[in-house]
Each structure stands twice: as structure tokens, then as C-alpha cells.
Coordinates of C-alpha atoms in Angstrom, one line a residue:
Chain P
M245 CA 123.8 96.8 61.5
N246 CA 124.9 100.0 63.3
I247 CA 122.3 102.5 64.2
A248 CA 122.3 105.9 65.7
I249 CA 119.5 107.1 68.0
V250 CA 119.4 110.9 67.7
G251 CA 117.5 112.0 70.8
V252 CA 117.9 109.4 73.6
G253 CA 114.6 110.0 75.3
L254 CA 111.4 108.0 75.8
I255 CA 110.9 107.1 72.1
G256 CA 114.5 106.7 71.0
G257 CA 115.4 104.8 74.2
S258 CA 112.4 102.4 73.8
I259 CA 113.4 101.6 70.2
A260 CA 117.0 100.9 71.2
L261 CA 115.9 98.7 74.2
A262 CA 113.6 96.7 71.9
L263 CA 116.3 96.2 69.2
K264 CA 118.9 95.3 71.8
N265 CA 116.5 92.7 73.4
K266 CA 116.1 91.1 69.9
D267 CA 119.9 91.2 69.2
F268 CA 119.0 93.0 66.0
V269 CA 121.8 95.5 66.1
T270 CA 125.6 95.4 66.3
K271 CA 126.1 98.8 67.9
V272 CA 123.8 101.6 69.0
I273 CA 125.3 105.1 68.9
G274 CA 123.7 107.7 71.1
V275 CA 123.5 111.4 69.9
D276 CA 121.9 114.1 72.1
K277 CA 122.7 117.7 73.0
D278 CA 122.0 116.9 76.6
E279 CA 125.1 115.3 78.3
T280 CA 123.1 114.1 81.3
N281 CA 120.7 112.2 79.0
L282 CA 123.6 110.5 77.2
T283 CA 125.2 109.4 80.5
K284 CA 121.8 108.0 81.7
A285 CA 121.4 106.2 78.4
L286 CA 124.9 104.6 78.7
N287 CA 124.1 103.6 82.3
I288 CA 120.8 102.1 81.3
G289 CA 122.7 100.4 78.5
F290 CA 120.5 101.1 75.5
I291 CA 123.4 102.9 73.8
D292 CA 126.9 101.5 73.4
E293 CA 128.7 104.7 72.8
V294 CA 128.3 108.5 72.4
Q295 CA 129.1 110.4 69.2
S296 CA 128.4 113.8 67.8
L297 CA 125.8 113.9 65.0
N298 CA 128.5 114.3 62.3
E299 CA 130.5 111.4 63.6
A300 CA 127.4 109.3 63.8
I301 CA 126.5 110.1 60.2
K302 CA 129.9 108.6 59.2
H303 CA 129.6 105.5 61.2
T304 CA 126.1 104.2 61.0
D305 CA 123.8 102.4 58.6
V306 CA 120.6 103.9 59.9
L307 CA 119.9 107.1 61.8
I308 CA 116.7 107.2 63.8
L309 CA 115.6 110.8 64.7
S310 CA 113.6 110.9 67.9
T311 CA 114.0 114.5 69.0
P312 CA 111.2 117.1 69.3
V313 CA 109.7 117.8 65.9
D314 CA 111.3 121.3 65.6
V315 CA 114.7 119.8 66.0
I316 CA 113.9 117.1 63.3
C317 CA 113.0 119.9 60.8
N318 CA 116.3 121.7 61.7
I319 CA 118.7 118.8 61.3
L320 CA 117.2 116.5 58.6
P321 CA 118.2 118.5 55.5
D322 CA 121.8 118.7 56.7
I323 CA 121.8 114.9 57.5
L324 CA 120.5 114.2 54.0
D325 CA 123.3 116.4 52.5
K326 CA 125.9 114.2 54.3
I327 CA 124.7 110.6 54.0
N328 CA 125.7 108.3 51.2
D329 CA 123.4 106.3 48.9
Q330 CA 123.2 103.2 51.2
Q331 CA 122.4 104.9 54.4
V332 CA 118.8 105.4 55.7
V333 CA 117.3 108.1 57.9
M334 CA 114.0 107.5 59.8
D335 CA 112.1 110.0 62.1
M336 CA 109.6 109.3 64.8
G337 CA 108.0 112.7 64.9
S338 CA 104.3 113.4 65.6
T339 CA 103.8 115.9 62.6
K340 CA 104.8 115.3 59.0
E341 CA 103.4 117.8 56.5
K342 CA 105.9 120.6 57.3
L343 CA 108.9 118.2 57.6
L344 CA 108.2 116.4 54.3
A345 CA 107.7 119.7 52.5
I346 CA 111.1 120.9 53.7
I347 CA 112.9 117.9 52.1
D348 CA 110.5 117.4 49.2
K349 CA 113.1 118.3 46.5
H350 CA 116.2 117.1 48.3
P351 CA 118.3 114.8 46.0
K352 CA 118.5 112.3 48.9
R353 CA 114.7 112.4 49.7
G354 CA 114.5 108.7 48.8
R355 CA 116.9 107.7 51.7
F356 CA 114.3 109.1 54.3
V357 CA 111.5 107.1 55.7
A358 CA 108.9 109.1 57.7
C359 CA 107.5 107.1 60.7
H360 CA 105.2 107.9 63.6
P361 CA 104.5 105.4 66.3
M362 CA 101.1 105.8 68.0
A363 CA 102.6 105.0 71.4
G364 CA 104.0 106.9 74.3
T365 CA 103.6 107.8 77.9
E366 CA 103.3 111.0 79.8
Y367 CA 106.9 110.7 80.9
S368 CA 110.0 111.7 79.1
G369 CA 113.8 111.2 79.1
P370 CA 116.0 108.1 78.9
E371 CA 114.7 106.7 82.2
A372 CA 111.2 106.6 80.8
A373 CA 112.1 104.2 78.0
L374 CA 110.3 100.8 78.0
P375 CA 111.3 97.8 75.9
N376 CA 107.7 96.9 75.1
L377 CA 106.4 100.4 74.6
F378 CA 105.5 99.7 70.9
S379 CA 104.3 96.2 71.1
G380 CA 100.8 95.8 69.7
K381 CA 100.5 99.6 68.9
T382 CA 100.3 101.2 65.4
M383 CA 103.2 102.6 63.3
I384 CA 102.2 105.1 60.6
Y385 CA 104.4 105.3 57.5
C386 CA 103.9 108.6 55.8
D387 CA 104.3 109.2 52.0
A388 CA 106.2 105.9 51.9
T389 CA 106.2 105.8 48.1
N390 CA 108.6 108.7 48.1
S391 CA 111.2 106.6 49.9
D392 CA 113.6 104.3 47.9
E393 CA 112.5 100.7 47.9
D394 CA 115.6 99.5 49.6
A395 CA 115.6 102.3 52.1
F396 CA 112.0 101.4 53.0
D397 CA 112.8 97.7 53.3
I398 CA 115.6 98.5 55.8
A399 CA 113.4 100.8 57.8
E400 CA 110.7 98.1 57.8
S401 CA 113.1 95.4 59.0
I402 CA 113.8 97.6 62.1
I403 CA 110.1 98.4 62.7
D404 CA 109.3 94.7 62.4
Q405 CA 111.3 94.1 65.6
L406 CA 108.9 96.4 67.5
E407 CA 105.9 94.1 66.9
M408 CA 103.6 96.8 65.7
N409 CA 100.7 97.0 63.3
T410 CA 101.4 99.3 60.4
V411 CA 99.3 101.8 58.5
F412 CA 100.2 103.9 55.4
M413 CA 99.1 107.5 55.0
N414 CA 100.0 110.7 53.2
A415 CA 101.4 113.5 55.3
K416 CA 98.3 115.7 55.1
E417 CA 95.9 112.9 56.2
H418 CA 98.3 112.0 59.0
D419 CA 98.4 115.5 60.5
I420 CA 94.6 115.8 60.4
H421 CA 94.1 112.4 62.1
T422 CA 96.7 112.8 64.7
A423 CA 95.2 116.2 65.6
Y424 CA 92.0 114.3 66.5
V425 CA 93.3 111.2 68.1
S426 CA 96.4 112.5 69.9
H427 CA 97.0 116.3 69.9
I428 CA 93.6 117.4 71.2
S429 CA 93.8 114.9 74.1
H430 CA 96.9 116.7 75.3
I431 CA 95.3 120.1 75.0
T432 CA 92.3 119.0 77.0
S433 CA 94.5 117.4 79.7
F434 CA 96.7 120.5 80.0
A435 CA 93.5 122.7 80.2
L436 CA 91.9 120.3 82.7
A437 CA 95.0 120.4 85.0
L438 CA 95.0 124.2 84.9
T439 CA 91.3 124.3 85.6
V440 CA 91.6 122.2 88.7
L441 CA 94.9 123.7 89.9
E442 CA 93.3 127.2 89.5
K443 CA 90.3 126.3 91.6
E444 CA 91.6 123.8 94.0
K445 CA 94.1 125.8 96.0
S446 CA 94.0 123.1 98.7
Q447 CA 96.1 120.6 96.8
G448 CA 95.8 118.0 99.5
R449 CA 92.2 117.7 98.7
I450 CA 92.8 116.8 95.0
F451 CA 95.3 114.2 96.1
E452 CA 92.8 112.6 98.5
L453 CA 89.8 112.8 96.2
A454 CA 91.2 112.2 92.8
S455 CA 89.6 109.0 91.5
S456 CA 91.0 106.9 88.7
G457 CA 88.6 108.7 86.3
F458 CA 90.3 112.1 87.1
E459 CA 93.7 110.6 86.9
S460 CA 93.1 109.1 83.5
T461 CA 91.7 112.3 81.9
V462 CA 94.5 114.5 83.4
R463 CA 97.6 112.2 83.2
L464 CA 98.7 113.6 79.8
A465 CA 99.1 117.0 81.5
K466 CA 102.4 115.7 82.9
S467 CA 103.7 115.7 79.3
S468 CA 106.8 117.7 78.2
A469 CA 106.3 121.2 77.0
D470 CA 109.5 120.9 74.9
M471 CA 108.0 118.1 73.0
W472 CA 104.5 119.4 72.6
I473 CA 104.9 123.1 71.8
P474 CA 106.7 122.2 68.5
I475 CA 103.9 119.8 67.6
F476 CA 101.2 122.4 68.2
K477 CA 103.3 124.9 66.2
Q478 CA 103.7 122.6 63.2
N479 CA 100.2 121.2 63.3
R480 CA 98.6 124.6 64.2
K481 CA 95.9 124.7 61.7
N482 CA 94.5 121.2 62.3
V483 CA 94.9 121.5 66.1
M484 CA 92.9 124.8 65.9
D485 CA 90.2 123.2 63.9
V486 CA 89.7 120.4 66.4
L487 CA 90.0 122.7 69.4
A488 CA 87.3 125.0 67.9
E489 CA 85.0 121.9 67.5
H490 CA 85.8 120.7 71.0
I491 CA 85.0 124.1 72.6
R492 CA 81.8 124.2 70.5
Q493 CA 80.8 120.8 72.0
L494 CA 81.6 122.0 75.5
Q495 CA 79.6 125.2 75.0
N496 CA 76.7 123.2 73.7
M497 CA 76.7 121.2 77.0
Q498 CA 77.1 124.4 79.0
N499 CA 74.0 125.8 77.1
L500 CA 72.0 122.7 77.9
L501 CA 72.9 122.9 81.6
E502 CA 72.0 126.6 81.5
K503 CA 68.6 125.9 80.0
E504 CA 68.2 122.7 82.2
D505 CA 67.5 120.7 79.0
Y506 CA 68.5 117.4 80.4
Q507 CA 66.7 115.4 77.7
S508 CA 69.0 116.8 75.0
F509 CA 72.0 116.4 77.3
Y510 CA 71.0 112.7 77.8
K511 CA 70.9 112.2 74.1
L512 CA 74.4 113.7 73.7
I513 CA 75.8 111.3 76.3
K514 CA 74.2 108.4 74.5
K515 CA 75.7 109.6 71.3
S516 CA 79.2 109.9 72.8
N517 CA 78.8 106.4 74.2
K518 CA 79.3 105.3 70.6
I519 CA 83.0 105.6 71.2
K520 CA 82.5 102.1 72.9
R521 CA 82.2 100.6 69.4
I522 CA 85.5 102.0 68.4
L523 CA 87.6 101.6 71.5
K524 CA 87.6 98.3 73.4
Chain U
M908 CA 74.3 91.1 109.7
N909 CA 71.8 91.2 106.8
I910 CA 72.2 93.9 104.3
A911 CA 70.2 95.1 101.3
I912 CA 71.8 96.4 98.2
V913 CA 69.4 98.7 96.5
G914 CA 70.6 99.1 93.0
V915 CA 72.7 96.0 92.0
G916 CA 75.1 97.6 89.6
L917 CA 78.8 98.4 89.5
I918 CA 78.9 100.1 92.9
G919 CA 76.4 98.0 94.8
G920 CA 77.7 94.8 93.3
S921 CA 81.3 95.7 94.1
I922 CA 80.4 96.4 97.8
A923 CA 78.5 93.1 98.0
L924 CA 81.4 91.1 96.5
A925 CA 83.9 92.7 98.9
L926 CA 81.7 91.9 101.9
K927 CA 81.1 88.4 100.8
N928 CA 84.8 87.8 100.2
K929 CA 85.4 88.8 103.9
D930 CA 82.5 86.7 105.2
F931 CA 81.2 89.9 106.8
V932 CA 77.5 89.4 106.1
T933 CA 75.0 86.7 106.8
K934 CA 72.7 87.5 103.9
V935 CA 72.7 90.0 101.0
I936 CA 69.3 90.9 99.7
G937 CA 69.1 92.5 96.2
V938 CA 66.6 95.2 95.3
D939 CA 66.4 96.6 91.8
K940 CA 63.6 97.7 89.4
D941 CA 65.4 95.8 86.6
E942 CA 64.7 92.0 86.7
T943 CA 67.5 91.2 84.4
N944 CA 70.0 92.9 86.7
L945 CA 68.7 90.9 89.6
T946 CA 69.0 87.6 87.8
K947 CA 72.6 88.5 86.8
A948 CA 73.4 89.5 90.4
L949 CA 72.0 86.2 91.6
N950 CA 74.0 84.3 89.0
I951 CA 77.2 86.1 89.8
G952 CA 76.4 85.3 93.4
F953 CA 76.8 88.7 95.1
I954 CA 73.2 88.6 96.3
D955 CA 71.5 85.7 98.0
E956 CA 67.9 86.6 97.3
V957 CA 65.7 89.1 95.7
Q958 CA 63.1 91.2 97.6
S959 CA 61.0 94.3 97.0
L960 CA 62.2 97.5 98.7
N961 CA 59.4 97.2 101.2
E962 CA 60.2 93.6 102.1
A963 CA 63.9 94.5 102.3
I964 CA 63.2 97.3 104.8
K965 CA 61.5 94.7 107.0
H966 CA 64.3 92.1 106.8
T967 CA 67.6 93.9 106.9
D968 CA 69.9 95.6 109.4
V969 CA 71.5 98.0 106.8
L970 CA 70.2 99.2 103.5
I971 CA 72.9 100.4 101.0
L972 CA 71.5 102.7 98.3
S973 CA 73.6 102.5 95.1
T974 CA 71.1 103.6 92.5
P975 CA 71.5 106.8 90.4
V976 CA 71.3 109.9 92.6
D977 CA 67.8 111.0 91.4
V978 CA 66.4 107.6 92.6
I979 CA 68.2 108.0 96.0
C980 CA 66.4 111.4 96.5
N981 CA 63.1 109.8 95.6
I982 CA 63.2 106.7 97.8
L983 CA 65.2 107.9 100.9
P984 CA 62.5 109.8 102.7
D985 CA 60.1 106.9 102.4
I986 CA 62.7 104.4 103.6
L987 CA 63.4 106.6 106.6
D988 CA 59.6 106.7 107.3
K989 CA 59.6 102.9 107.5
I990 CA 62.8 101.8 109.3
N991 CA 63.1 101.3 113.0
D992 CA 65.5 102.9 115.4
Q993 CA 68.2 100.2 115.1
Q994 CA 68.3 100.1 111.3
V995 CA 70.9 102.0 109.2
V996 CA 70.6 103.5 105.7
M997 CA 73.7 104.4 103.7
D998 CA 74.0 105.9 100.2
M999 CA 76.8 105.8 97.7
G1000 CA 75.7 108.8 95.6
S1001 CA 78.0 111.3 93.9
T1002 CA 76.1 114.4 95.0
K1003 CA 75.0 115.2 98.5
E1004 CA 73.8 118.8 99.0
K1005 CA 70.3 118.3 97.6
L1006 CA 69.8 114.8 99.2
L1007 CA 70.8 116.0 102.7
A1008 CA 68.6 119.0 102.4
I1009 CA 65.6 116.8 101.5
I1010 CA 65.9 114.7 104.7
D1011 CA 67.4 117.4 107.0
K1012 CA 64.3 117.6 109.2
H1013 CA 63.3 114.0 109.0
P1014 CA 62.9 112.5 112.5
K1015 CA 65.0 109.5 111.4
R1016 CA 67.8 111.6 109.9
G1017 CA 70.2 110.2 112.5
R1018 CA 69.8 106.6 111.0
F1019 CA 71.3 107.8 107.7
V1020 CA 75.0 107.9 106.8
A1021 CA 75.9 109.7 103.6
C1022 CA 78.9 108.1 101.8
H1023 CA 80.6 108.6 98.4
P1024 CA 83.3 106.3 97.3
M1025 CA 85.9 108.0 94.9
A1026 CA 86.1 104.8 92.8
G1027 CA 84.4 103.5 89.8
T1028 CA 85.0 102.5 86.2
E1029 CA 83.4 103.5 82.9
Y1030 CA 81.3 100.3 82.9
S1031 CA 77.9 99.8 84.6
G1032 CA 75.6 96.9 85.6
P1033 CA 76.1 93.9 87.9
E1034 CA 78.7 92.3 85.5
A1035 CA 80.9 95.3 85.9
A1036 CA 81.2 94.7 89.7
L1037 CA 84.8 94.1 91.0
P1038 CA 85.6 92.8 94.5
N1039 CA 88.6 95.1 94.9
L1040 CA 87.1 98.2 93.2
F1041 CA 87.4 100.2 96.5
S1042 CA 90.7 99.0 97.9
G1043 CA 93.1 101.9 98.5
K1044 CA 90.6 104.5 97.2
T1045 CA 89.0 107.2 99.3
M1046 CA 85.6 107.1 100.9
I1047 CA 84.0 110.5 101.7
Y1048 CA 81.6 110.7 104.7
C1049 CA 79.4 113.8 104.4
D1050 CA 77.9 115.7 107.4
A1051 CA 78.7 112.6 109.5
T1052 CA 77.9 114.5 112.7
N1053 CA 74.3 114.5 111.8
S1054 CA 74.3 110.7 111.9
D1055 CA 73.6 108.9 115.2
E1056 CA 76.8 107.6 116.7
D1057 CA 75.7 103.9 116.7
A1058 CA 74.5 104.3 113.1
F1059 CA 77.8 105.8 112.0
D1060 CA 79.7 103.0 113.8
I1061 CA 77.7 100.3 111.9
A1062 CA 78.3 102.1 108.6
E1063 CA 82.0 102.4 109.4
S1064 CA 82.3 98.7 110.2
I1065 CA 81.0 97.9 106.7
I1066 CA 83.3 100.5 105.0
D1067 CA 86.3 99.1 107.0
Q1068 CA 85.8 95.9 105.0
L1069 CA 86.5 97.8 101.7
E1070 CA 90.0 98.8 102.8
M1071 CA 89.6 102.5 101.9
N1072 CA 91.0 105.7 103.2
T1073 CA 88.4 108.0 104.7
V1074 CA 87.7 111.7 104.5
F1075 CA 85.1 113.8 106.3
M1076 CA 83.4 116.8 104.5
N1077 CA 80.3 118.8 104.7
A1078 CA 77.8 118.3 101.8
K1079 CA 78.5 121.7 100.2
E1080 CA 82.3 121.3 100.2
H1081 CA 81.8 117.7 98.9
D1082 CA 79.7 118.9 95.9
I1083 CA 82.2 121.6 94.9
H1084 CA 85.3 119.3 95.2
T1085 CA 83.7 116.4 93.2
A1086 CA 82.7 118.8 90.5
Y1087 CA 86.4 119.5 90.1
V1088 CA 87.9 116.0 90.5
S1089 CA 85.2 113.9 89.0
H1090 CA 82.2 115.5 87.2
I1091 CA 84.3 117.8 84.9
S1092 CA 86.4 114.8 83.8
H1093 CA 83.2 113.2 82.5
I1094 CA 82.0 116.3 80.7
T1095 CA 85.4 116.7 78.9
S1096 CA 85.4 113.0 77.9
F1097 CA 81.8 113.1 76.6
A1098 CA 82.7 116.3 74.6
L1099 CA 86.0 114.8 73.3
A1100 CA 84.2 111.6 72.1
L1101 CA 81.6 113.8 70.3
T1102 CA 84.4 116.0 68.8
V1103 CA 86.2 113.0 67.4
L1104 CA 83.1 111.1 66.3
E1105 CA 81.8 114.3 64.6
K1106 CA 85.0 114.7 62.6
E1107 CA 86.3 111.2 62.1
K1108 CA 83.6 109.7 59.9
S1109 CA 86.0 107.0 59.0
Q1110 CA 85.8 105.2 62.3
G1111 CA 88.3 102.5 61.4
R1112 CA 91.0 105.1 61.4
I1113 CA 90.3 106.1 65.0
F1114 CA 90.5 102.4 65.9
E1115 CA 93.8 102.0 64.1
L1116 CA 95.4 105.2 65.4
A1117 CA 94.0 105.7 68.9
S1118 CA 97.0 105.7 71.2
S1119 CA 96.9 105.0 74.9
G1120 CA 96.8 108.7 75.5
F1121 CA 93.6 109.1 73.5
E1122 CA 92.0 106.1 75.1
S1123 CA 92.7 107.4 78.6
T1124 CA 91.2 110.9 78.0
V1125 CA 88.1 109.5 76.3
R1126 CA 87.4 106.3 78.2
L1127 CA 84.9 108.0 80.6
A1128 CA 82.8 108.7 77.6
K1129 CA 81.6 105.1 77.8
S1130 CA 79.9 106.1 81.1
S1131 CA 76.1 105.6 81.7
A1132 CA 73.8 108.5 80.8
D1133 CA 71.3 107.2 83.4
M1134 CA 73.9 107.7 86.1
W1135 CA 75.4 111.0 85.0
I1136 CA 72.5 113.1 84.0
P1137 CA 71.1 113.1 87.5
I1138 CA 74.5 114.0 88.9
F1139 CA 74.8 117.0 86.5
K1140 CA 71.3 118.0 87.4
Q1141 CA 71.8 117.9 91.1
N1142 CA 75.3 119.5 91.0
R1143 CA 74.3 121.9 88.2
K1144 CA 75.7 125.1 89.7
N1145 CA 79.1 123.7 90.7
V1146 CA 79.5 121.8 87.4
M1147 CA 78.6 125.0 85.4
D1148 CA 81.3 127.0 87.4
V1149 CA 84.0 124.4 86.6
L1150 CA 82.9 124.0 83.0
A1151 CA 83.0 127.8 82.5
E1152 CA 86.6 127.9 83.9
H1153 CA 87.6 124.9 81.7
I1154 CA 86.2 126.5 78.6
R1155 CA 88.1 129.7 79.5
Q1156 CA 91.3 127.8 79.8
L1157 CA 90.7 126.2 76.4
Q1158 CA 89.8 129.5 74.8
N1159 CA 93.0 131.0 76.2
M1160 CA 95.0 128.2 74.5
Q1161 CA 93.0 128.8 71.3
N1162 CA 93.9 132.5 71.5
L1163 CA 97.6 131.8 72.0
L1164 CA 97.6 129.5 69.0
E1165 CA 95.8 132.1 67.0
K1166 CA 98.4 134.7 67.9
E1167 CA 101.2 132.2 67.6
D1168 CA 102.3 133.1 71.1
Y1169 CA 104.2 129.9 71.8
Q1170 CA 106.2 131.3 74.6
S1171 CA 103.0 131.9 76.7
F1172 CA 101.6 128.5 75.7
Y1173 CA 104.9 126.9 76.8
K1174 CA 104.5 128.6 80.2
L1175 CA 101.0 127.3 80.5
I1176 CA 102.1 123.7 79.9
K1177 CA 104.9 124.1 82.4
K1178 CA 102.2 125.3 84.9
S1179 CA 99.9 122.4 84.1
N1180 CA 102.8 120.0 84.7
K1181 CA 102.4 120.9 88.4
I1182 CA 99.7 118.3 88.5
K1183 CA 102.7 115.8 88.7
R1184 CA 103.2 116.9 92.3
I1185 CA 99.7 116.0 93.2
L1186 CA 99.1 112.8 91.3
K1187 CA 101.7 110.0 91.3

């Protein structure tokens, strides 16, 4: 099987590394608008050759789209126009409702399989790729019943190589859940970094004092703006709902501190401790 | 040297484990109001025997206070009343201004060394103790010039065993900085856990979907209310300042999403990325 990785960054590179480690693919073709990234990907060795998107469409069985989500929305309709009835296209984007609406009526809709791996790091680019990034994590398939059965089987045979748990969701449900368990975490980290940078002019002091607790809450603030702005844009309504709720929770704590109502604040912490039951 | 660990939890237990691994102490006496914790500490082996606080004051060279900060404020004046001129008392509390004001005029003030290790985990109790918890982390000494020289030397000889970097600060500066690099992280985690628990009634979905990003921003929400409420109470003013700034940052992002001003939001993320320069 020949595959094309469209967007040779953290996610695309990690998929290619995992597939190469398993000897699952004959050839991996790299597609990216950034020449430097393509050179890095060739040097790391997770792609075998570089092609333009149009060439790659002609020469591959499966195209895996792992660019920022705005780019996926831009290129997918054109890719579907050009592929034949045996080829498969998969995406790895973090938002789905808008994308699936765009191609809803496309005659080749069935050749597309919408995927979202719940895995990543705060780093980006080909050099951030890790062969075991996905192992043990969850892959979400969205609106899978709208994919042709053989297209889904091919996509699944690839995902199987990544050793992930799988979950099925519709696009609407997906975008709501990911706003809660992923997108809001990035917003709070960006805001926390700005809060501390704003106040702590003496940056050496942060470096000296930052404990592992601070590092873990703020590490997502290293994440790429090019990746995250399109996600916030496409999932704007859900992200705004969650953000409003989060601000409300913080204002409630602010209010309890203002009134020195430590008994109610104590109860809130006990309630938040219930997250223990959900996360290991 | 005989030492007493007053409060045999995560911090006290980790200190005792490190000192025992280095064969630095003759005997470790455990003091705690919780009998179960004392039994656990004896079983783990980081204390050699159990004594009441008054007995421990009679039989030890150094007392290390690692209880919640409200308890430290309650017991320290009485301990200083009872110790002799060779004994040393150290605390490991996360707030300092109030504590040091309480004992400012105490005739035995010089026997006290105020310490705060910038290390911890979201877990508590004797079973959470780790021998290498402090290694490579930062220890803050507060108002160290108010400690007698020989008392400070003894405290430092103990801290040296923990393989930490050391920083000196006054109490006021300490409480401001820790509000930024530690206390606010806990507030945001508690609030994030409540936000998600509030909305995600289907807890199984959180479990399935939670990525490592979500886990890292929310893990501090597992932290103990008994430890954190006294910290927020004692550092109320600084925590409220930081929390107000953090809410302002989140509201700014909310406002940009509302207006769909993605260009300004992009710039904010780029600015928050500067945290890369500070944290590895």
C-alpha cells in the first residue's frame, strides 16, 4: 500500500513512523507547502519521497490529511473530485462538524473516513513526531456510517497499526466533547501563560520557582497558533460555551475568596476531586 | 541527629525517606493527629517511632513541620516556647508572610528556619511519599537572615541531603511569586475539573476521550482541600490579584471569539508561546 501524508508535522509524522516500524506500507509520499518540513521529514526518514498534492493523488492508495483544520476544509473537496472509486482519504483534524457539512453531498463522500486521534504533544513539526504517540490512546471515528464499507475497512487496517482504542461518534457530539476535554485546556493554558508573563516581569524567578504543577498546567501554552486558531474558529460556539462556564466557575471561586467563605470553597474542591474517579 | 516529622504526609514522608536513604539521621520520630497515617508511616518505614508533639520536642534536635499551613501557624509559637537554644524548627509550608508575622517578636525566633520546597504531586498522605521528590527542584529559604546562623547551618545540612537548588527570598516576595507559579495553577485546575464535571454528565466519555493535554491541565484538581484551603486563606490577597488577572485574560479571549477577531487571538497565542523560553 502506498500512502500520502499531507502535512508532515507531529501527527502525520507520528503516523508514518508507526506504519514504517510495522512494515505496513510500501511507500510513504510526503506532501507539504513547507519545503523545510519536507526536507526534515526525508532526513528523519518517515517519508520516502516528496510529491505535489496532485501527483500524490495519482500515485497513492490512501491520503492522510494531517494539516491544520482550515487547510483540510480547503483541500478536501478538490481531493474528492480527483480520486477514483478505490482510493481512500482520511483526516486527523480536531474539529468535524464544519468539515463534514462541506462534503456532505459530494458524490465521493463515501471514500472519506473522518478520524481524530486524542493524542498529541505541545510540540509541532516533523522533528516532534514520535513512533508511539498513539499507542494506548483513543481514536475517534466520526459519522463512520457515511463512509463506504471498504473505505472504512482500509482506514481501520491503518489505524489498527497504531494500537489505539476506538470510539464512534457523530460530528456534532464530537465537537462538543472535544471542546470540553481538549480545546478548553488549551485556552486555559494560553491564558495562564499570559497571566504569569504579564505579572512576572522577572522571568528568571519563574524559571527558578516553577514547580511540576505549574509546568503541567501551562505546558500546552507552547502549542502552535497555526494549528489552534483554526480549531477555535471552527468550533467557536462550543468553545465559547465551555469558556463561559469555566469563567463562571472561576468567578464563583473569586466571589468565595472575596467573602472569605472558605467552607463553600472547601466543598467545591472536594467536588472537583471527583475527577480522580475519571482519570487515573 | 534525631529529627521529628510533624505531619507524616507527602512532604514530611518524602523528606524522611530521602534522609533515611542517605543514612543522615539516627532516628526519625513521627508526630501526627491521624493514627492511621502514623501506622502507615511506621509500616512504610520512614519513621522509627511515634511520639506526641510535646514528647518529640523533648527528644529531637530538629523538628520539621509539614502539616497544612493553618496547623503550622497554630503550633509554631507553642513549639518555640518549649524548645531550648540548641534545637531547630523548620517548616515546609506554602505561605510565609502570616506565619513569620506571628512569630516575629518571639524570643526564640532565631531557632526557626522558614523553608518551602517547590515540589509536590497531586497526591497526599504517607503512601504518596517519594524518596526523590525534591531532587533537582528548588527550595526557597524565607527571611533567612532572621534565623540564628547555627540554626540555619543545621537546616541547610538537612536540605543539602535533598539535592535541591536553593533560593533566598523575603516572605512578602515569596507569597507573591508562589501565588503566580503555584497557587493559581491549582485554582485553574479545580475550576477546569468542575467545568468538565458540570457539563460532561456522561463520565465514561471523559475517560475515553481525555488526552494527555487534558490530564496535565486538570491533574492538580486531585489535590487535597485540607492542604489548599488554608493556603488560599493565608495568601488570599495575592491569590485574588492573580485570579483577577487570569479571569481578565480569559475574558479577553472570550471577547475576541465573540467578535471573531482571530488575528488578535493569534497574536495572543504567539505571545503566550514565550513561556517556551522560560520552561524547558
